[in-house]
Coordinates of C-alpha atoms (C1' of nucleotides) in Angstrom, one line a residue:
Chain A
M1 CA 0.0 0.0 0.0
G2 CA 2.7 2.4 -1.0
A3 CA 0.0 4.8 -2.4
T4 CA -1.7 4.9 0.9
I5 CA 1.5 5.9 2.7
S6 CA 2.3 8.6 0.2
S7 CA -1.2 10.1 0.3
K8 CA -1.1 10.1 4.1
A9 CA 2.3 11.7 4.2
T10 CA 1.5 14.5 1.9
S11 CA -1.9 15.5 3.4
A12 CA -1.7 17.8 6.3
Q13 CA -3.2 16.1 9.3
P14 CA -4.5 12.8 8.1
S15 CA -5.0 10.9 11.4
R16 CA -8.4 11.6 12.8
S17 CA -7.7 9.2 15.6
A18 CA -5.8 10.6 18.4
A19 CA -4.0 7.3 19.0
G20 CA -1.3 7.8 16.3
E21 CA -1.0 11.5 16.9
E22 CA 1.0 10.8 20.1
T23 CA 3.6 8.6 18.5
R24 CA 3.8 11.0 15.6
E25 CA 4.6 13.7 18.0
R26 CA 7.1 11.6 19.8
I27 CA 8.9 10.9 16.5
V28 CA 9.1 14.6 15.6
E29 CA 10.5 15.4 19.1
T30 CA 13.1 12.6 18.9
A31 CA 14.1 13.5 15.3
E32 CA 14.7 17.1 16.3
R33 CA 16.8 16.1 19.2
L34 CA 18.9 13.6 17.3
F35 CA 19.4 16.0 14.4
A36 CA 20.5 18.7 16.7
E37 CA 22.9 16.5 18.6
Q38 CA 24.4 14.2 15.9
G39 CA 23.7 16.0 12.7
L40 CA 21.3 15.4 9.9
S41 CA 22.8 12.1 8.8
V42 CA 20.8 10.2 11.5
S43 CA 18.8 7.4 9.9
N44 CA 15.1 7.0 10.0
R45 CA 15.6 3.7 11.8
Q46 CA 17.6 5.3 14.6
I47 CA 14.9 7.9 15.0
G48 CA 12.1 5.3 15.1
E49 CA 14.0 3.2 17.6
A50 CA 14.9 6.1 19.8
A51 CA 11.2 7.1 19.8
G52 CA 10.4 3.6 21.2
Q53 CA 8.9 2.1 18.0
S54 CA 9.5 -1.4 16.9
N55 CA 8.4 -0.8 13.3
N56 CA 11.4 -0.2 11.0
S57 CA 9.4 2.2 8.8
V58 CA 7.4 4.2 11.2
V59 CA 9.1 7.4 10.2
G60 CA 8.5 6.6 6.6
Y61 CA 4.9 5.8 7.4
H62 CA 4.0 8.9 9.2
F63 CA 6.2 11.2 7.2
G64 CA 7.3 10.7 3.7
A65 CA 10.9 11.6 2.8
K66 CA 13.3 13.3 5.2
A67 CA 12.4 16.7 3.8
D68 CA 8.8 16.1 5.1
L69 CA 10.1 15.3 8.5
I70 CA 12.2 18.4 8.6
A71 CA 9.2 20.4 7.5
A72 CA 7.2 18.9 10.4
I73 CA 9.8 19.8 12.9
V74 CA 9.8 23.4 11.7
G75 CA 6.1 23.5 11.7
R76 CA 6.1 22.4 15.3
H77 CA 7.7 25.7 16.4
T78 CA 6.6 28.2 13.8
P79 CA 3.1 28.9 15.2
D80 CA 4.3 29.9 18.6
I81 CA 7.1 32.1 17.2
E82 CA 4.8 33.7 14.8
A83 CA 2.2 34.4 17.4
R84 CA 4.8 36.0 19.7
R85 CA 6.1 38.2 16.8
A86 CA 2.7 39.2 15.7
A87 CA 1.9 40.4 19.3
M88 CA 5.2 42.3 19.3
I89 CA 4.6 44.0 16.0
E90 CA 1.4 45.4 17.5
T91 CA 3.4 47.3 20.0
L92 CA 5.8 48.9 17.4
S93 CA 5.5 52.6 16.7
D94 CA 6.1 54.3 13.4
G95 CA 9.2 56.1 14.8
P96 CA 12.6 56.0 13.1
R97 CA 14.2 53.8 15.8
L98 CA 15.6 50.6 14.4
R99 CA 16.2 48.6 17.6
P100 CA 12.6 47.7 18.3
W101 CA 12.2 46.2 14.9
L102 CA 15.4 44.1 15.3
L103 CA 14.1 43.0 18.7
A104 CA 10.9 42.0 17.0
L105 CA 13.0 39.7 14.9
V106 CA 15.1 38.1 17.6
K107 CA 13.0 38.1 20.8
P108 CA 10.1 36.0 19.6
V109 CA 12.6 33.2 19.0
T110 CA 14.5 33.6 22.2
D111 CA 11.2 33.7 24.1
H112 CA 10.2 30.5 22.4
L113 CA 13.5 28.8 23.2
S114 CA 13.2 30.1 26.8
S115 CA 9.8 28.5 27.1
L116 CA 11.2 25.1 26.1
G117 CA 13.6 25.1 29.0
R118 CA 16.8 23.1 28.9
K119 CA 15.3 20.5 26.6
S120 CA 15.4 22.8 23.7
F121 CA 17.1 21.6 20.5
Y122 CA 15.5 23.8 17.9
A123 CA 18.2 26.4 17.6
R124 CA 20.9 23.8 16.9
F125 CA 18.5 22.0 14.6
L126 CA 18.0 25.2 12.6
A127 CA 21.7 25.8 12.4
Q128 CA 22.2 22.4 10.9
V129 CA 19.4 22.6 8.4
T130 CA 20.1 26.2 7.2
T131 CA 23.7 25.1 6.5
D132 CA 22.9 21.9 4.6
P133 CA 23.1 22.6 0.9
T134 CA 20.2 20.3 0.0
L135 CA 17.7 21.2 2.8
R136 CA 18.4 24.9 3.2
Q137 CA 15.8 26.3 0.8
L138 CA 13.1 24.3 2.6
V139 CA 13.6 26.2 5.9
V140 CA 14.2 29.5 4.2
D141 CA 10.8 29.1 2.7
R142 CA 9.0 27.9 5.8
W143 CA 10.7 30.0 8.4
L144 CA 11.7 33.2 6.7
A145 CA 8.9 33.7 4.3
T146 CA 6.2 34.0 6.9
E147 CA 3.9 37.0 7.1
T148 CA 5.4 38.5 10.3
M149 CA 8.9 38.2 8.8
R150 CA 7.8 40.1 5.8
V151 CA 6.4 42.9 7.9
V152 CA 9.5 43.2 10.1
T153 CA 11.9 43.0 7.1
E154 CA 9.9 45.9 5.5
G155 CA 10.1 47.8 8.8
V156 CA 13.9 47.4 8.9
T157 CA 14.2 48.4 5.3
E158 CA 12.2 51.6 5.8
R159 CA 14.5 52.6 8.6
L160 CA 17.6 52.2 6.5
P161 CA 16.8 54.4 3.5
S162 CA 20.4 55.2 2.5
L163 CA 21.5 51.6 2.1
A164 CA 22.1 50.3 -1.4
P165 CA 19.8 47.4 -2.2
E166 CA 22.7 45.0 -2.8
V167 CA 24.2 45.9 0.5
F168 CA 20.8 45.4 2.2
A169 CA 20.5 41.9 0.7
E170 CA 24.1 41.2 1.7
R171 CA 23.6 42.2 5.3
S172 CA 20.2 40.5 5.5
D173 CA 22.1 37.2 4.9
M174 CA 24.7 38.1 7.4
M175 CA 22.1 38.9 10.0
R176 CA 20.5 35.5 9.4
Y177 CA 23.9 33.7 9.9
L178 CA 24.5 35.7 13.0
I179 CA 21.2 35.1 14.6
V180 CA 20.9 31.4 13.8
H181 CA 24.4 30.4 14.9
A182 CA 24.5 32.6 17.9
L183 CA 21.3 31.0 19.2
A184 CA 22.6 27.6 18.4
E185 CA 25.8 28.3 20.2
R186 CA 24.0 29.4 23.3
E187 CA 21.6 26.5 23.3
S188 CA 24.5 24.1 23.0
S189 CA 26.4 25.8 25.9
L190 CA 23.3 25.6 28.0
H191 CA 22.7 22.0 27.3
A192 CA 26.4 21.1 28.1
R193 CA 26.3 23.3 31.2
R194 CA 29.1 25.4 29.8
P195 CA 29.3 29.1 30.8
T196 CA 27.5 31.5 28.5
A197 CA 28.2 35.2 27.8
R198 CA 24.7 36.1 28.9
A199 CA 22.7 35.0 31.9
S200 CA 19.3 34.6 30.2
W201 CA 17.7 34.3 26.8
D202 CA 16.4 37.9 27.2
E203 CA 19.9 39.2 27.7
A204 CA 21.2 37.1 24.8
A205 CA 18.6 38.7 22.6
D206 CA 19.9 42.1 23.7
G207 CA 23.4 41.1 22.9
I208 CA 22.4 39.9 19.5
V209 CA 20.4 43.1 18.7
D210 CA 23.3 45.2 19.9
A211 CA 25.5 43.5 17.3
L212 CA 22.8 43.7 14.6
L213 CA 22.4 47.4 15.1
G214 CA 26.1 47.9 14.5
L215 CA 26.0 45.6 11.5
W216 CA 23.2 47.6 9.9
R217 CA 24.5 51.0 10.8
A218 CA 28.0 50.3 9.6
P219 CA 28.9 52.6 6.7
S220 CA 29.5 50.9 3.3
S221 CA 33.0 51.7 2.1
T222 CA 32.3 51.0 -1.6
R223 CA 29.1 51.5 -3.5
P224 CA 28.6 48.2 -5.3
E225 CA 26.1 49.8 -7.7
G226 CA 27.6 52.4 -10.0
Chain B
M1 CA 47.2 -5.6 8.3
G2 CA 44.9 -3.2 10.0
A3 CA 47.7 -2.1 12.2
T4 CA 49.7 -1.0 9.2
I5 CA 46.9 1.1 7.9
S6 CA 46.4 2.8 11.2
S7 CA 50.0 3.5 11.7
K8 CA 50.1 5.0 8.2
A9 CA 47.1 7.1 8.7
T10 CA 48.1 8.6 12.0
S11 CA 51.7 9.5 11.0
A12 CA 52.0 12.8 9.3
Q13 CA 53.4 12.2 5.8
P14 CA 53.9 8.5 5.5
S15 CA 54.1 8.1 1.7
R16 CA 57.7 8.6 0.4
S17 CA 56.8 7.4 -3.1
A18 CA 55.4 10.1 -5.3
A19 CA 53.1 7.6 -7.0
G20 CA 50.5 7.4 -4.3
E21 CA 50.7 11.0 -3.6
E22 CA 48.8 11.9 -6.7
T23 CA 45.8 9.7 -6.0
R24 CA 46.0 10.8 -2.4
E25 CA 45.7 14.4 -3.6
R26 CA 42.9 13.5 -6.0
I27 CA 41.0 11.9 -3.1
V28 CA 41.3 15.0 -0.9
E29 CA 40.1 17.2 -3.8
T30 CA 37.2 15.0 -4.5
A31 CA 36.2 14.8 -0.9
E32 CA 36.3 18.5 -0.5
R33 CA 34.0 19.0 -3.5
L34 CA 31.5 16.3 -2.5
F35 CA 31.3 17.5 1.1
A36 CA 30.7 21.1 -0.1
E37 CA 28.1 20.1 -2.6
Q38 CA 26.2 17.3 -0.8
G39 CA 27.0 17.7 2.8
L40 CA 29.2 15.7 5.1
S41 CA 27.2 12.5 4.9
V42 CA 28.9 11.4 1.7
S43 CA 30.4 7.9 2.2
N44 CA 34.0 7.0 1.7
R45 CA 33.0 4.7 -1.1
Q46 CA 31.4 7.5 -3.1
I47 CA 34.5 9.6 -2.6
G48 CA 36.8 6.8 -3.8
E49 CA 34.7 6.1 -6.8
A50 CA 34.3 9.7 -7.7
A51 CA 38.1 10.0 -7.4
G52 CA 38.4 7.2 -10.0
Q53 CA 39.6 4.5 -7.7
S54 CA 38.4 0.9 -8.0
N55 CA 39.4 0.0 -4.5
N56 CA 36.6 0.1 -2.0
S57 CA 38.9 1.1 0.8
V58 CA 41.2 3.6 -0.7
V59 CA 40.0 6.4 1.5
G60 CA 40.4 4.3 4.6
Y61 CA 43.8 3.2 3.3
H62 CA 45.3 6.6 2.8
F63 CA 43.4 8.4 5.6
G64 CA 42.1 6.7 8.7
A65 CA 38.7 7.9 10.0
K66 CA 36.6 10.6 8.5
A67 CA 38.1 13.1 10.9
D68 CA 41.5 12.5 9.4
L69 CA 40.2 13.2 6.0
I70 CA 38.7 16.4 7.1
A71 CA 42.0 17.4 8.7
A72 CA 43.8 16.7 5.5
I73 CA 41.4 18.9 3.5
V74 CA 41.9 21.7 6.0
G75 CA 45.7 21.2 5.8
R76 CA 45.6 21.6 2.1
H77 CA 44.5 25.2 2.3
T78 CA 45.9 26.3 5.6
P79 CA 49.6 27.0 4.5
D80 CA 48.6 29.4 1.7
I81 CA 46.2 31.3 3.9
E82 CA 48.7 31.5 6.7
A83 CA 51.4 32.7 4.4
R84 CA 49.1 35.4 3.0
R85 CA 48.1 36.5 6.5
A86 CA 51.7 36.5 7.7
A87 CA 52.7 38.8 4.8
M88 CA 49.8 41.1 5.6
I89 CA 50.6 41.3 9.3
E90 CA 54.0 42.7 8.3
T91 CA 52.4 45.7 6.7
L92 CA 50.3 46.6 9.7
S93 CA 51.1 49.6 11.7
D94 CA 50.7 50.2 15.4
G95 CA 48.0 52.8 14.9
P96 CA 44.6 52.6 16.5
R97 CA 42.7 51.8 13.3
L98 CA 40.7 48.6 13.5
R99 CA 39.9 48.1 9.9
P100 CA 43.4 46.9 8.7
W101 CA 43.3 44.2 11.4
L102 CA 39.9 42.9 10.3
L103 CA 41.1 43.0 6.7
A104 CA 44.1 40.9 7.8
L105 CA 41.5 38.4 9.0
V106 CA 39.3 38.2 5.9
K107 CA 41.5 39.1 2.9
P108 CA 43.9 36.2 3.2
V109 CA 41.0 33.9 2.8
T110 CA 39.3 35.7 0.0
D111 CA 42.6 36.0 -1.8
H112 CA 43.1 32.3 -1.4
L113 CA 39.5 31.5 -2.7
S114 CA 40.1 33.9 -5.5
S115 CA 43.3 32.0 -6.5
L116 CA 41.2 28.8 -6.8
G117 CA 39.0 30.2 -9.5
R118 CA 35.5 28.9 -9.9
K119 CA 36.5 25.4 -8.8
S120 CA 36.7 26.5 -5.2
F121 CA 34.7 24.5 -2.6
Y122 CA 36.6 25.3 0.5
A123 CA 34.3 28.0 1.8
R124 CA 31.2 25.8 1.6
F125 CA 33.2 22.9 3.1
L126 CA 34.2 25.1 6.0
A127 CA 30.6 26.2 6.6
Q128 CA 29.6 22.5 6.7
V129 CA 32.3 21.4 9.1
T130 CA 32.1 24.3 11.5
T131 CA 28.4 23.7 11.9
D132 CA 28.6 19.9 12.4
P133 CA 28.3 19.3 16.1
T134 CA 30.8 16.4 16.1
L135 CA 33.5 17.8 13.8
R136 CA 33.4 21.4 14.7
Q137 CA 36.1 21.4 17.3
L138 CA 38.6 19.8 14.9
V139 CA 38.4 22.8 12.5
V140 CA 38.4 25.3 15.3
D141 CA 41.7 23.9 16.5
R142 CA 43.3 23.6 13.1
W143 CA 42.1 26.7 11.5
L144 CA 41.5 29.3 14.2
A145 CA 44.3 28.3 16.6
T146 CA 47.1 29.2 14.2
E147 CA 49.9 31.7 15.0
T148 CA 48.7 34.4 12.6
M149 CA 45.2 34.1 14.0
R150 CA 46.5 34.6 17.5
V151 CA 48.4 37.7 16.5
V152 CA 45.4 39.2 14.6
T153 CA 43.0 38.4 17.4
E154 CA 45.3 40.1 19.9
G155 CA 45.5 43.1 17.6
V156 CA 41.8 43.4 17.4
T157 CA 41.5 43.1 21.2
E158 CA 44.0 45.9 21.8
R159 CA 41.9 48.2 19.5
L160 CA 38.7 47.6 21.5
P161 CA 39.9 48.3 25.1
S162 CA 36.4 49.4 26.4
L163 CA 34.7 46.1 25.4
A164 CA 33.8 43.7 28.3
P165 CA 35.5 40.3 28.0
E166 CA 32.2 38.5 27.7
V167 CA 31.0 40.7 25.0
F168 CA 34.3 40.3 23.2
A169 CA 34.0 36.5 23.3
E170 CA 30.4 36.7 22.2
R171 CA 31.2 38.9 19.2
S172 CA 34.2 36.9 18.2
D173 CA 31.9 34.0 17.7
M174 CA 29.5 36.2 15.8
M175 CA 32.3 37.3 13.6
R176 CA 33.2 33.8 12.9
Y177 CA 29.7 32.8 11.8
L178 CA 29.5 35.9 9.7
I179 CA 32.7 35.4 7.8
V180 CA 32.4 31.7 7.2
H181 CA 28.8 31.7 6.0
A182 CA 29.2 34.9 4.0
L183 CA 32.1 33.4 2.1
A184 CA 30.2 30.1 1.6
E185 CA 27.2 31.9 0.3
R186 CA 29.2 33.9 -2.2
E187 CA 31.1 30.8 -3.3
S188 CA 27.9 28.9 -3.8
S189 CA 26.4 31.8 -5.9
L190 CA 29.5 32.0 -8.0
H191 CA 29.4 28.2 -8.7
A192 CA 25.7 28.3 -9.6
R193 CA 26.3 31.5 -11.7
R194 CA 23.8 33.3 -9.6
P195 CA 24.2 37.1 -9.2
T196 CA 26.3 38.2 -6.2
A197 CA 26.2 41.4 -4.2
R198 CA 29.8 42.1 -4.9
A199 CA 31.7 41.8 -8.2
S200 CA 34.9 40.4 -6.9
W201 CA 36.3 38.6 -3.9
D202 CA 38.2 41.7 -3.0
E203 CA 35.0 43.7 -2.9
A204 CA 33.3 40.9 -1.0
A205 CA 36.1 41.2 1.6
D206 CA 35.4 45.0 1.9
G207 CA 31.7 44.3 2.4
I208 CA 32.4 41.8 5.1
V209 CA 34.9 44.1 6.9
D210 CA 32.4 46.9 6.7
A211 CA 29.9 44.8 8.5
L212 CA 32.5 43.5 11.0
L213 CA 33.5 47.1 11.9
G214 CA 29.9 47.9 12.7
L215 CA 29.6 44.7 14.7
W216 CA 32.6 45.5 16.8
R217 CA 31.9 49.2 17.2
A218 CA 28.3 48.7 18.3
P219 CA 27.7 49.8 21.8
S220 CA 26.7 47.2 24.3
S221 CA 23.4 48.0 25.9
T222 CA 23.8 45.9 29.0
R223 CA 27.0 45.1 30.8
P224 CA 26.9 41.4 31.3
E225 CA 29.5 41.6 34.1
G226 CA 28.4 43.5 37.2
Chain C
dG1 C1' 67.4 -7.1 -13.4
dT2 C1' 66.2 -8.5 -8.8
dT3 C1' 64.3 -7.6 -4.4
dG4 C1' 61.1 -5.6 -1.0
dA5 C1' 57.9 -2.3 0.3
dT6 C1' 54.1 0.5 -1.3
dT7 C1' 50.0 1.1 -3.9
dT8 C1' 46.1 -0.4 -6.5
dG9 C1' 42.5 -3.7 -8.3
dA10 C1' 38.9 -7.0 -7.2
dG11 C1' 36.1 -9.1 -4.3
dA12 C1' 34.1 -11.1 0.2
dC13 C1' 31.7 -10.1 4.4
dA14 C1' 28.7 -8.5 8.2
dA15 C1' 26.2 -4.6 9.7
dG16 C1' 23.0 -1.0 8.6
dT17 C1' 19.5 1.2 5.8
dG18 C1' 15.0 2.4 3.2
dA19 C1' 11.1 0.4 1.1
dC20 C1' 7.8 -3.1 1.3
dT21 C1' 4.7 -6.9 3.0
dT22 C1' 1.9 -9.3 6.3
dA23 C1' -0.5 -9.9 10.5
dC24 C1' -2.6 -8.3 14.5
dT25 C1' -5.0 -4.7 17.4
dA26 C1' -8.0 -1.0 18.4
dA27 C1' -11.1 2.4 17.1
dG28 C1' -14.9 4.2 14.6
dT29 C1' -19.1 3.3 11.0
dC30 C1' -23.0 1.2 9.1
Chain D
dG1 C1' -22.7 -7.5 15.2
dA2 C1' -20.2 -7.2 10.7
dC3 C1' -17.2 -4.0 8.4
dT4 C1' -14.0 -0.6 7.4
dT5 C1' -9.9 2.1 8.7
dA6 C1' -5.7 3.6 11.1
dG7 C1' -1.8 2.2 13.7
dT8 C1' 1.8 -0.9 15.4
dA9 C1' 4.7 -5.0 15.4
dA10 C1' 7.6 -8.1 13.0
dG11 C1' 10.0 -9.5 9.3
dT12 C1' 11.7 -9.6 4.3
dC13 C1' 14.3 -7.8 0.4
dA14 C1' 17.7 -5.3 -2.3
dC15 C1' 21.1 -2.1 -1.7
dT16 C1' 24.9 0.6 0.5
dT17 C1' 28.6 1.1 3.6
dG18 C1' 33.0 0.2 6.3
dT19 C1' 36.3 -3.3 7.0
dC20 C1' 39.1 -7.0 5.6
dT21 C1' 41.7 -10.2 2.4
dC22 C1' 44.5 -11.3 -1.3
dA23 C1' 46.7 -10.9 -5.8
dA24 C1' 48.6 -7.9 -9.2
dA25 C1' 51.2 -3.9 -10.2
dT26 C1' 54.2 -0.1 -9.4
dC27 C1' 58.5 1.9 -7.9
dA28 C1' 63.0 2.8 -5.2
dA29 C1' 67.2 1.1 -4.1
dC30 C1' 70.6 -2.2 -4.8

DNA sequence: GTTGATTTGAGACAAGTGACTTACTAAGTC
DNA sequence: GACTTAGTAAGTCACTTGTCTCAAATCAAC
């Protein structure tokens, strides 16, 4: 019944029975953890076993290919982050200050990570996926193309009118690397009980936004466009 | 003769005959390319085959574990980059300007990448390895713990006397993420013939240093130490 | 040219992997 | 109560992977 499997995997929420939903959830959790700790080369079998399933192909049954599993992991965190950012956007004024907009970019994520406690793996997971040459686009689409991200990006652009478009694109990418890997680094340190530069996720967000403000405000020595 | 293989792999340059050196070189080249393009999960077999070898265990024969192969790839590029940076350090004055020191950090790498032409994969390879939770430390040791890196880091520190140590450490990491992934992004775009923000590696280095200057100069809103 | 060590070709082998099949269980539907 | 459906267990199959073995080939030094 390969067709049945495929149709299930592609449809959004196929299981009406709550029975399978729990193991499905446990698989996503386990996959996120293993990916974050050991890299993306972890096999579906290992994930299934670590999730306490005896069936070799559970992962393939509930999700289709590895990309679908990745998407499910991202989808598990996106709603909360989006809600937090949407609420934060409401409080933003029309003033020229850039910092609140950058904070609206970072803080929803740090708040989310903070709410997960020490059993958070999402930051490290994101760092892995955004770096993988084959899976990267998937997360860029699902995570960075959301409505709130569009709004905030626009807000940042409006507050940097003198910046050439090429430089803006260049530094947008830089901002992404900086945020994702800084969060992953801190999450990793927390998990390993290593010392961190900041005492809390809130302060970490402040530190990142400080750096981002400098990044954006830095003068461009050469104008890449004529 | 597993012992023979191990002893060979662990010793620095075991092959005295120039015959094997060529295939050894071809394997390292191929591995670097495949890792950069497809991620680090590429198998030794695939690497050996892609390098035109019929022996299943060539990779295991010339190098030991995967970590040794990674180290060999890094070692292939390190001398040139180090030489360029050493030469650049010579020209640095004792003045308070920060930019030349940051340029001494970035430009040796961009010069090296530029010298490789469009068949460069090292930037993407580095991005992969530095993100992998299991292999990361290896590259941090071999690439960031060199003598010239120590000198430049010290130079940067001296030109930022007012920065708290925790913030300095925090932003050093941020700088690393920014450089590595910005270079990888540009290399990838070049290879795919996508448009890039900067016309040349030299200009790319300028763009990165611009951003780094802002990153370092940014005021810290909270003092993490009392 | 012969010798001895190194390198390569060719293949065997067990372990691991993804895809698939079958059987059993539990839940909901008529 | 019979019937359909989703989910799990258990196992099969073809394939890949890392390791090992052994013979052929290459090369340096004598």
